PDB file of C-alpha atoms and ligand atoms in Angstrom:
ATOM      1  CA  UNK A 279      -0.357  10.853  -0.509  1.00  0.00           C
ATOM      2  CA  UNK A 280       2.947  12.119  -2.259  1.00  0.00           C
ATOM      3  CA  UNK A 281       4.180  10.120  -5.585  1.00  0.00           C
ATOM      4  CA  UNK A 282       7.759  10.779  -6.556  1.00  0.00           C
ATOM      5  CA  UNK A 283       8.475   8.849  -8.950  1.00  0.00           C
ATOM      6  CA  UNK A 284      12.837   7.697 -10.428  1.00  0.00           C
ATOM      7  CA  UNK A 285      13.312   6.952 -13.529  1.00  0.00           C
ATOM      8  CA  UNK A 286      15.937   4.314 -11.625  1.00  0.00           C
ATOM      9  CA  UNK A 287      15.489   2.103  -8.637  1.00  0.00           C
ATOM     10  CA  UNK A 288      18.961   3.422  -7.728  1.00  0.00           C
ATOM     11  CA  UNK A 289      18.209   7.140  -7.942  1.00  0.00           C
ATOM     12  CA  UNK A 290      14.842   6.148  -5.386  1.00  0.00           C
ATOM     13  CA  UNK A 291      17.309   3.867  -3.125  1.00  0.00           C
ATOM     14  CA  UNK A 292      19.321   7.295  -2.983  1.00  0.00           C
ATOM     15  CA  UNK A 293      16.917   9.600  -2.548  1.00  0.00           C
ATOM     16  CA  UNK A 294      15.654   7.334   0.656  1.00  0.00           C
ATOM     17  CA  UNK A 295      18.868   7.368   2.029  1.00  0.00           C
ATOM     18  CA  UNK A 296      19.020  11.264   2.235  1.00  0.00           C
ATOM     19  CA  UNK A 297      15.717  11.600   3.391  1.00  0.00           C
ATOM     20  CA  UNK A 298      16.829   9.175   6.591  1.00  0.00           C
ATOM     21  CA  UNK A 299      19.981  10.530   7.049  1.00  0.00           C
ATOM     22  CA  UNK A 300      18.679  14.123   7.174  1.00  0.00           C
ATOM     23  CA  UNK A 301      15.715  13.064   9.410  1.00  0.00           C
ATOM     24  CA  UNK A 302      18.804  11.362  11.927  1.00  0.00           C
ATOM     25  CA  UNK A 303      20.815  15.104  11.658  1.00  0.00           C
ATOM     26  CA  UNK A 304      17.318  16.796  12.607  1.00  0.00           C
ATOM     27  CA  UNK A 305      16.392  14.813  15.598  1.00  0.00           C
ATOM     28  CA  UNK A 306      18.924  12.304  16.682  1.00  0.00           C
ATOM     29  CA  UNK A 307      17.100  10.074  18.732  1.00  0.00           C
ATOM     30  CA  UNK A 308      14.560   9.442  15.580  1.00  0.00           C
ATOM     31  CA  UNK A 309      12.599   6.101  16.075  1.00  0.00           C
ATOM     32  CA  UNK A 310      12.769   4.387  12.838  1.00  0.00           C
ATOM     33  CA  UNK A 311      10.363   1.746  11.484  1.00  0.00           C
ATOM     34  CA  UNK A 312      12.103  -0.631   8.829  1.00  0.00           C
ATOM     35  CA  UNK A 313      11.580  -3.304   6.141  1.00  0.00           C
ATOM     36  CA  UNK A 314      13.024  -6.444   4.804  1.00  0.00           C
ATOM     37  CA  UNK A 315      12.565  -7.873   1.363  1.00  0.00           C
ATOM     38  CA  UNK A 316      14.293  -7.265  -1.728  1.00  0.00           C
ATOM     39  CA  UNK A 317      12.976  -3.816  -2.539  1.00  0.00           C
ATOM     40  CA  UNK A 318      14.818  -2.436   0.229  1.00  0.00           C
ATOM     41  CA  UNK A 319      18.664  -3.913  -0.569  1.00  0.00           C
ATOM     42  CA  UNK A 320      19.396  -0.503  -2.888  1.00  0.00           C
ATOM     43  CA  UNK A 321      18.018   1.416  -0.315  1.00  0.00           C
ATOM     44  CA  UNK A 322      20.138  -0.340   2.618  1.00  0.00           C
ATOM     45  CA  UNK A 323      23.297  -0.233   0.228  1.00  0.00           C
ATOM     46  CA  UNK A 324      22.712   3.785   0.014  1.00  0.00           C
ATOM     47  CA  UNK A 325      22.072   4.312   3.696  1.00  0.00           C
ATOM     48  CA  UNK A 326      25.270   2.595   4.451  1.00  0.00           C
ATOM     49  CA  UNK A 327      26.910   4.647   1.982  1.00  0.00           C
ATOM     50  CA  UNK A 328      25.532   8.049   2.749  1.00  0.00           C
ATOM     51  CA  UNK A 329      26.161   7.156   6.635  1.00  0.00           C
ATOM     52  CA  UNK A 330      29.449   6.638   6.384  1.00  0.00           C
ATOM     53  CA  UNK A 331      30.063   9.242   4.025  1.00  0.00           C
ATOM     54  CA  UNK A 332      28.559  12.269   6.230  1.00  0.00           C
ATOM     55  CA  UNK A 333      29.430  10.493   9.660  1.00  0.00           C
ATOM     56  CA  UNK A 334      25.806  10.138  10.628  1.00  0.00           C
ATOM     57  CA  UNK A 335      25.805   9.028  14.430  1.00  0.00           C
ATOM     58  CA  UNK A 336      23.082   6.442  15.057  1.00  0.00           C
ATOM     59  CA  UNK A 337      23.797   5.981  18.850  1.00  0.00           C
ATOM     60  CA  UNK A 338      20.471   7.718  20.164  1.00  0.00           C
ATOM     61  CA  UNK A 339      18.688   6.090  16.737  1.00  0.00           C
ATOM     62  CA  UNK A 340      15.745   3.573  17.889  1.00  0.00           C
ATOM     63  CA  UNK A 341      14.763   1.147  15.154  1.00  0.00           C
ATOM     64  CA  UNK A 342      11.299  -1.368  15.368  1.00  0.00           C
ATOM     65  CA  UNK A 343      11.243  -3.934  12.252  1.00  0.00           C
ATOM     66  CA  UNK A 344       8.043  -4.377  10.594  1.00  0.00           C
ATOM     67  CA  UNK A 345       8.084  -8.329  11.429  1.00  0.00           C
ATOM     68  CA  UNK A 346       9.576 -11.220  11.700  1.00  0.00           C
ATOM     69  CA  UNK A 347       9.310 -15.554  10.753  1.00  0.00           C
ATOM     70  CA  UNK A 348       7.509 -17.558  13.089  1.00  0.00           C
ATOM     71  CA  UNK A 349       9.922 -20.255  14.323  1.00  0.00           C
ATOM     72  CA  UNK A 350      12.931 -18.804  13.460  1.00  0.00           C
ATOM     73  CA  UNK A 351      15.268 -17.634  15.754  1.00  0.00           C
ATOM     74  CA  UNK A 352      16.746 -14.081  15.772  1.00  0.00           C
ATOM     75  CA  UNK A 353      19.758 -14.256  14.158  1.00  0.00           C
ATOM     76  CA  UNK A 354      19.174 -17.706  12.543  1.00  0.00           C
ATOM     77  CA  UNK A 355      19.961 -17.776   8.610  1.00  0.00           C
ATOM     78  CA  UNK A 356      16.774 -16.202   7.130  1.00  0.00           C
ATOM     79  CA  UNK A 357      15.538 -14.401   9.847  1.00  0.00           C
ATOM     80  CA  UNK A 358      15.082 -10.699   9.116  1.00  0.00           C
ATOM     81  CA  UNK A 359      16.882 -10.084  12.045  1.00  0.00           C
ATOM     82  CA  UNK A 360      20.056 -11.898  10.631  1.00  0.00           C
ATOM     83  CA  UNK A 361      19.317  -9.330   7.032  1.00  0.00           C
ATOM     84  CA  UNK A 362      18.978  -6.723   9.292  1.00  0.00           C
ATOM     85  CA  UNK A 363      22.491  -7.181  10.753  1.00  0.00           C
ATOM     86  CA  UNK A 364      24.146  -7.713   7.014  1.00  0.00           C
ATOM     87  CA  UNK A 365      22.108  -4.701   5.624  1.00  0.00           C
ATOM     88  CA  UNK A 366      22.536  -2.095   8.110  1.00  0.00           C
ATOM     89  CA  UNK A 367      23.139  -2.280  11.768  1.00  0.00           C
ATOM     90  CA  UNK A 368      26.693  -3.713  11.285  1.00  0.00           C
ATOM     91  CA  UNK A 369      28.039  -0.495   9.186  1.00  0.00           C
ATOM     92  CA  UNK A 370      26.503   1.864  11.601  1.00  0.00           C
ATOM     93  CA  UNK A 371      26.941   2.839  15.455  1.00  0.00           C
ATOM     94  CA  UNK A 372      23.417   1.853  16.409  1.00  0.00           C
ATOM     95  CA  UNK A 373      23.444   0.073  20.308  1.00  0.00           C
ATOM     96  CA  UNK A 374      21.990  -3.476  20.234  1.00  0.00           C
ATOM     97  CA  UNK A 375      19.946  -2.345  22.819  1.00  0.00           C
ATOM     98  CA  UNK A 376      18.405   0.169  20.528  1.00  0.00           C
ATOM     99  CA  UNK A 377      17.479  -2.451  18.001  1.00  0.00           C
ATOM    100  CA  UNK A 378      13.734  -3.442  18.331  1.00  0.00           C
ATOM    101  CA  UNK A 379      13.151  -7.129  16.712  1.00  0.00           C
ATOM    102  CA  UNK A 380      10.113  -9.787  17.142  1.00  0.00           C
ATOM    103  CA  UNK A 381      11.631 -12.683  18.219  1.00  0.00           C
ATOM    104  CA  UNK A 382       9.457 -15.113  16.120  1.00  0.00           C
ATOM    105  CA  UNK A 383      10.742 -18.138  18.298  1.00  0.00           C
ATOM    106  CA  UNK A 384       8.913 -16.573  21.359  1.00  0.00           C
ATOM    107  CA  UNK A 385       8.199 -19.636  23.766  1.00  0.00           C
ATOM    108  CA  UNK A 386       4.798 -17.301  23.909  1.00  0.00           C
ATOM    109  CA  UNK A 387       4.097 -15.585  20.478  1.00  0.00           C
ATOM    110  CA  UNK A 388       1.263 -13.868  21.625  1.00  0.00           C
ATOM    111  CA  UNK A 389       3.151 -12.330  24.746  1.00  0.00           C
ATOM    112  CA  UNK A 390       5.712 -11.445  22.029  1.00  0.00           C
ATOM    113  CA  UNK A 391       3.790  -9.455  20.221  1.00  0.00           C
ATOM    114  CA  UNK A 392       2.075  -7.394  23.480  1.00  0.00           C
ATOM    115  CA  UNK A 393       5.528  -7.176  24.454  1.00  0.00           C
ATOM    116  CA  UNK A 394       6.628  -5.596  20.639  1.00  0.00           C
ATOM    117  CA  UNK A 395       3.836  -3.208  21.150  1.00  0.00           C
ATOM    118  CA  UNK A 396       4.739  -2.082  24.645  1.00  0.00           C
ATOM    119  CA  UNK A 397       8.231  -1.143  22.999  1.00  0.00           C
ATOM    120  CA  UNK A 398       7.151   0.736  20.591  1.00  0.00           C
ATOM    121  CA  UNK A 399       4.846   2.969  22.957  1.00  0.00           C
ATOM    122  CA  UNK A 400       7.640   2.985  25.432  1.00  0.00           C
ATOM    123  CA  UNK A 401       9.808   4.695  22.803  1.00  0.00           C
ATOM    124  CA  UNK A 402       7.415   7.340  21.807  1.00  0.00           C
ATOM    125  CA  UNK A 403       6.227   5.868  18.777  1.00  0.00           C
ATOM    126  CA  UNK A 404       7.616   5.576  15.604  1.00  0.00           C
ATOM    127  CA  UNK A 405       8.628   9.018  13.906  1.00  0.00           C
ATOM    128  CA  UNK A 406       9.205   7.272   9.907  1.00  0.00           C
ATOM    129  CA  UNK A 407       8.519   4.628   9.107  1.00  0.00           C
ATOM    130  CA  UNK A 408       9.770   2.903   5.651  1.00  0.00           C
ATOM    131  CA  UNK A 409       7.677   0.005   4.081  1.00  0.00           C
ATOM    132  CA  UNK A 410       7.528  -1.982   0.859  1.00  0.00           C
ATOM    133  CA  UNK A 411       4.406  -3.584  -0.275  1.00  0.00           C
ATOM    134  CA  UNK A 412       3.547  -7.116  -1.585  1.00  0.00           C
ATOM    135  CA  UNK A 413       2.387  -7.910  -5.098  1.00  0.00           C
ATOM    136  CA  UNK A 414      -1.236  -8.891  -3.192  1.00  0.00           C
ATOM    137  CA  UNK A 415      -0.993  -5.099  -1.429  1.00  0.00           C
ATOM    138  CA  UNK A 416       0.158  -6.189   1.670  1.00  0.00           C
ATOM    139  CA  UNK A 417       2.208  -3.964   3.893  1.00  0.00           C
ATOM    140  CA  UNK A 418       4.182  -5.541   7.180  1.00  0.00           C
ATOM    141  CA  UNK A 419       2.710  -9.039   6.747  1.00  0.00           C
ATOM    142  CA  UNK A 420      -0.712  -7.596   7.092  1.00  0.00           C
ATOM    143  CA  UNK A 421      -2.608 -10.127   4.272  1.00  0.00           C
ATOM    144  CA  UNK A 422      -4.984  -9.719   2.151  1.00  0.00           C
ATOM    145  CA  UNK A 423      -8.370 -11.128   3.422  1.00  0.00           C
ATOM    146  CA  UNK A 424     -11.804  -9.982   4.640  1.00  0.00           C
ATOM    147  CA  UNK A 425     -10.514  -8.568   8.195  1.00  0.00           C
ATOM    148  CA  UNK A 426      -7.380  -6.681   9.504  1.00  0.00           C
ATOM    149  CA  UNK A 427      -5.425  -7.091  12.709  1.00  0.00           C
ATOM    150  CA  UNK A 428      -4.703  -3.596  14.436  1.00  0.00           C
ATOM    151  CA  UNK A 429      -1.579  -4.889  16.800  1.00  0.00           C
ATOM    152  CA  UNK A 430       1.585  -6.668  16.319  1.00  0.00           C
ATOM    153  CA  UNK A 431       0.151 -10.649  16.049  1.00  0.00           C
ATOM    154  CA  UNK A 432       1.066 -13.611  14.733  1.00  0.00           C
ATOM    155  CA  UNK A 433      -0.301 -14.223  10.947  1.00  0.00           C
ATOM    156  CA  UNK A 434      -0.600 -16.739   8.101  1.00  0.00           C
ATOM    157  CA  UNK A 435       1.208 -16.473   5.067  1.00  0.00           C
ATOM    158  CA  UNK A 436      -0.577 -16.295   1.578  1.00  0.00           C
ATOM    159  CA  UNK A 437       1.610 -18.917  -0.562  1.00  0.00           C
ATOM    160  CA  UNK A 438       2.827 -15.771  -2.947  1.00  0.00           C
ATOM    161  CA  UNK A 439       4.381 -14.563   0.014  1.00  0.00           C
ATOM    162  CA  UNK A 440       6.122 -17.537   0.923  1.00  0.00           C
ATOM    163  CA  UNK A 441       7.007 -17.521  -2.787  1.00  0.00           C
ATOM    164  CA  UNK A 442       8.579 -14.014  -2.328  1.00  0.00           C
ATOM    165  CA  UNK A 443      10.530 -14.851   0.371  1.00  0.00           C
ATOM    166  CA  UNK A 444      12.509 -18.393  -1.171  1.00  0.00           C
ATOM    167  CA  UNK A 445      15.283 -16.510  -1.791  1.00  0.00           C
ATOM    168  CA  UNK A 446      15.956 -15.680   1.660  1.00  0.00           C
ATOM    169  CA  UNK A 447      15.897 -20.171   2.737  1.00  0.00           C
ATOM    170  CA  UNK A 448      18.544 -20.838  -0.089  1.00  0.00           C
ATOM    171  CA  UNK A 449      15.726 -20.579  -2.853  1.00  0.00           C
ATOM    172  CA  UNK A 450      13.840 -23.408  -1.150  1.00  0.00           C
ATOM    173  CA  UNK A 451      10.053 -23.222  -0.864  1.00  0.00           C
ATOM    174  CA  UNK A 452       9.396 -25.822   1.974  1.00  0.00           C
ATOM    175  CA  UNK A 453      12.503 -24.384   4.272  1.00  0.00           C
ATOM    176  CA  UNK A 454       9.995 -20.733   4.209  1.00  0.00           C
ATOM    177  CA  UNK A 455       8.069 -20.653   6.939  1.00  0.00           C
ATOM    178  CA  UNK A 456       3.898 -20.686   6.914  1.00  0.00           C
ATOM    179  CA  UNK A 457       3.800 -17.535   9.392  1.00  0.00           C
ATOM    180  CA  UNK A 458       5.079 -14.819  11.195  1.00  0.00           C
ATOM    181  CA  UNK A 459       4.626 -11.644  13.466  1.00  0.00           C
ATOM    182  CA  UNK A 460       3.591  -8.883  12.361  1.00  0.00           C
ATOM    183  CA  UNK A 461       3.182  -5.176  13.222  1.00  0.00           C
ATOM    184  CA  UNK A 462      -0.547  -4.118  13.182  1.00  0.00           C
ATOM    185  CA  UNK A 463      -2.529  -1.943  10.557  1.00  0.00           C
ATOM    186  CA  UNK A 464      -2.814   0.406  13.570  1.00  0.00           C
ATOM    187  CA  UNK A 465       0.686   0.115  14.679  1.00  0.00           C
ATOM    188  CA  UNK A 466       1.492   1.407  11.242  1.00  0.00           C
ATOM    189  CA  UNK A 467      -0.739   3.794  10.851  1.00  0.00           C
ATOM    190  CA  UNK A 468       0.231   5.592  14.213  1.00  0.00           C
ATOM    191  CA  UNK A 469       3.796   6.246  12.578  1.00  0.00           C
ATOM    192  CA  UNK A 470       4.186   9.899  12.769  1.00  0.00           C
ATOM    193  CA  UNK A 471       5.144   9.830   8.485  1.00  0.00           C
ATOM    194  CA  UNK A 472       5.781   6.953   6.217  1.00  0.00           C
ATOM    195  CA  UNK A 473       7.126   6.210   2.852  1.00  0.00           C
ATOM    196  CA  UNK A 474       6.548   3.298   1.132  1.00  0.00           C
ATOM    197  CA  UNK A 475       8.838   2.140  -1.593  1.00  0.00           C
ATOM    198  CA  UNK A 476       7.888   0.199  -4.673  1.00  0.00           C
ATOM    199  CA  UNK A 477      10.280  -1.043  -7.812  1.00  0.00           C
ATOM    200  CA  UNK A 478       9.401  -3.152 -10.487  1.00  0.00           C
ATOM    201  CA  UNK A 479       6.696  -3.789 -13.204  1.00  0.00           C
ATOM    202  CA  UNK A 480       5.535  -6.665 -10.948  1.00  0.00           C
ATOM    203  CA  UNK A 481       4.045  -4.038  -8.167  1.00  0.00           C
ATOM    204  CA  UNK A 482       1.975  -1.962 -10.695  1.00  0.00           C
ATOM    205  CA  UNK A 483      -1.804  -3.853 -10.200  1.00  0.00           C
ATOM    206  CA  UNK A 484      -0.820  -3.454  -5.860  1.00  0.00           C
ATOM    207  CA  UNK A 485       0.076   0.156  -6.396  1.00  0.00           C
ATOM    208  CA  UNK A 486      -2.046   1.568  -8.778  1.00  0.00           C
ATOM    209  CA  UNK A 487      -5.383  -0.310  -6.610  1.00  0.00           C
ATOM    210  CA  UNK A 488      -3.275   1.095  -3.320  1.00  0.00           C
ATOM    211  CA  UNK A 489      -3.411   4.738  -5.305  1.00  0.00           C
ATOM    212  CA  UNK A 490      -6.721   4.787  -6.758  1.00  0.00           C
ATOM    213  CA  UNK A 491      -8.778   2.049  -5.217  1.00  0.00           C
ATOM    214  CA  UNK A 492     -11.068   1.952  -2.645  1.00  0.00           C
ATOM    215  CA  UNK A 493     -10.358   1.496   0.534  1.00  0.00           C
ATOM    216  CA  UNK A 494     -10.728  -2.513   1.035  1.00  0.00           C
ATOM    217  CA  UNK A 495      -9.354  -4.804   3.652  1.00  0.00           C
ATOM    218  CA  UNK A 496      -8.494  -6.318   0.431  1.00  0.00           C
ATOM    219  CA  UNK A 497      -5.937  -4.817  -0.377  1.00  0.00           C
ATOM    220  CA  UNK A 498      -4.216  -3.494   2.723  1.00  0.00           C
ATOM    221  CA  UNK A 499      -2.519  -0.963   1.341  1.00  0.00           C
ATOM    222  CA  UNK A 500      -5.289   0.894   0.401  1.00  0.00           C
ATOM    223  CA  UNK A 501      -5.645   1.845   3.848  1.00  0.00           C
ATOM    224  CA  UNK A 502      -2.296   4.128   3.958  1.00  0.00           C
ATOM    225  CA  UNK A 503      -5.256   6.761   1.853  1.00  0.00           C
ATOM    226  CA  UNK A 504      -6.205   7.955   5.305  1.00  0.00           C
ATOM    227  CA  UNK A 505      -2.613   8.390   6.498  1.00  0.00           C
ATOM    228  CA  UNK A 506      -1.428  12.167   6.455  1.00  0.00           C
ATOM    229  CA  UNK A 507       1.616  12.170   5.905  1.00  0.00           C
ATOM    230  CA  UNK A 508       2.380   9.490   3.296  1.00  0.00           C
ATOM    231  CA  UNK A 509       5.108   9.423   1.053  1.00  0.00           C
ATOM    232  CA  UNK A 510       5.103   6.573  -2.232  1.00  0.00           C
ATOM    233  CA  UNK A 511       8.272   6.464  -3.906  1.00  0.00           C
ATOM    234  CA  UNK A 512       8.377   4.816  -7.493  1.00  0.00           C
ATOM    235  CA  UNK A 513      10.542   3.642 -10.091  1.00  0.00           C
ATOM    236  CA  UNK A 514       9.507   4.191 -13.386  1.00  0.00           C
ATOM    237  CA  UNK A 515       8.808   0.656 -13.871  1.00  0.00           C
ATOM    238  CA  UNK A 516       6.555   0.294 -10.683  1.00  0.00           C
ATOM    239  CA  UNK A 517       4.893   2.950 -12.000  1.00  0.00           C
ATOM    240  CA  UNK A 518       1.098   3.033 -13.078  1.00  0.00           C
ATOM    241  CA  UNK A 519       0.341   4.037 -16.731  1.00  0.00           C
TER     242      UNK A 519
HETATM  243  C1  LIG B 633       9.087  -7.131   4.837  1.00  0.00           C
HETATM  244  C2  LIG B 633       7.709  -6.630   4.680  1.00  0.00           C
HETATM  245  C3  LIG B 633       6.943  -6.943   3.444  1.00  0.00           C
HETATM  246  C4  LIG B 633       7.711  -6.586   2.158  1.00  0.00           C
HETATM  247  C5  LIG B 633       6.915  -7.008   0.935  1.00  0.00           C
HETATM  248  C6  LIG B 633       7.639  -6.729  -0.356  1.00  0.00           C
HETATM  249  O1  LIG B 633       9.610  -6.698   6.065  1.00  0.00           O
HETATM  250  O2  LIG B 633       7.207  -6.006   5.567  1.00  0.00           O
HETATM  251  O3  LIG B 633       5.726  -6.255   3.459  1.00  0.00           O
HETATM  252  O4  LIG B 633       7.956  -5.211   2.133  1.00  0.00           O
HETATM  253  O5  LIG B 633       6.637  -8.376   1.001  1.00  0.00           O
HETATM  254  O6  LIG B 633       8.766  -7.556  -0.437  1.00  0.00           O
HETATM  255  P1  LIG B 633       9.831  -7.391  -1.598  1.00  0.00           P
HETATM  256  O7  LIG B 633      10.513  -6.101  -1.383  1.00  0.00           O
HETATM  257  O8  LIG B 633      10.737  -8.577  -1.414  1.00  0.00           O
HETATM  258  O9  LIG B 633       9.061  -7.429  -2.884  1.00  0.00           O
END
């Protein structure tokens, strides 16, 4: 794996940003794996930015997001898909129908999710994909536990996740849903290259066991060691001692 390491969330968020935009200039119909979450709101605000500032045209760009809440329906306040809208695809000339989602209020989830990995074959792959990772090492909503799900599927939530995501229900713990759908450990580790992006003293333990601790079910995470072409970006403060 490659560290880089910012002194400033900011300079990361930026340095992101290029690294997409380039990838776009050098192969326009890029398929693009993306995260929600707080981590990623610099990152978004910089893409927008450096999109708009060197006229980056997204209208061969393919994007699949990482997951989705169960019950909620695209578009619905909370949904990714809604924070996917605010944070990116609005400033940028990406087609709708370019725009892969989980719809997490699927009459059939589990058809949902064969149909989410269909997509993502049907395009190729994904060429980058950009992920953040829980406090408990998760990555996607794959969870800590003693097994791991290799396709998209329909998981659980740990209660610190639904903790981490409050702020996205108007700060209210019972309005977050108990699951979701998820991309697969496989489905991420087929990405063709992926960075994951980490801020904040609160990610040190998840990083530092994703860095230098053995591969465990565990701690998801750890499983991006037998990716080859990983990239960890860190702020200072998400950075182990
Ligand atoms: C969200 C996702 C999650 C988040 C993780 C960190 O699409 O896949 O794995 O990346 O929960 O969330 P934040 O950035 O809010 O700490």
């Amino acid at each position: 794996m490659i560290i880089q390491t910012f002194e400033y969330d900011t300079a990361l968020a930026g340095a992101l940003a290029t690294r997409v935009i380039d990838a776009i200039d050098r192969q326009p119909n890029l398929v693009l794996g993306l995260p929600t979450g707080r981590t990623p709101l610099l990152f978004y605000a910089a893409l927008r930015d450096e999109s708009r500032a060197r006229g980056t045209d997204w209208s061969r760009v393919r994007t699949f997001n990482l997951d989705e809440f169960v019950g909620v329906a695209p578009g619905a306040p909370g949904s990714y898909r809604a924070y996917m809208q605010r944070e990116l695809f609005d400033a940028v000339n990406i087609p709708p129908a370019a725009v892969g989602f989980l719809d997490g209020s699927a009459a059939d989830l589990d058809a949902e999710c064969g149909r989410y990995e269909r997509a993502i074959a049907t395009a190729g792959g994904i060429d980058l994909l950009i992920l953040g990772i829980g406090t408990n090492g998760h990555i996607g909503f794959n969870e800590p536990g003693p097994g791991l799900q290799p396709h998209t599927h329909r998981v659980g939530l740990l209660p610190a996740t639904r903790a981490g995501n409050r702020a996205w229900f108007g700060g209210d713990l019972d309005r977050v849903p108990g699951e979701a759908l998820s991309m697969g450990m496989a489905t991420i580790m087929h990405a063709r290259a992926i960075v994951l992006m980490a801020t904040g003293a609160g990610k040190v333990p998840a990083v530092e066991r994703m860095l230098r601790g053995p591969i465990t079910t565990e701690l998801p995470a750890t499983f991006l060691q037998l990716h080859r072409d990983v990239t960890v970006m860190l702020d200072r403060a998400a950075s182990p001692r």
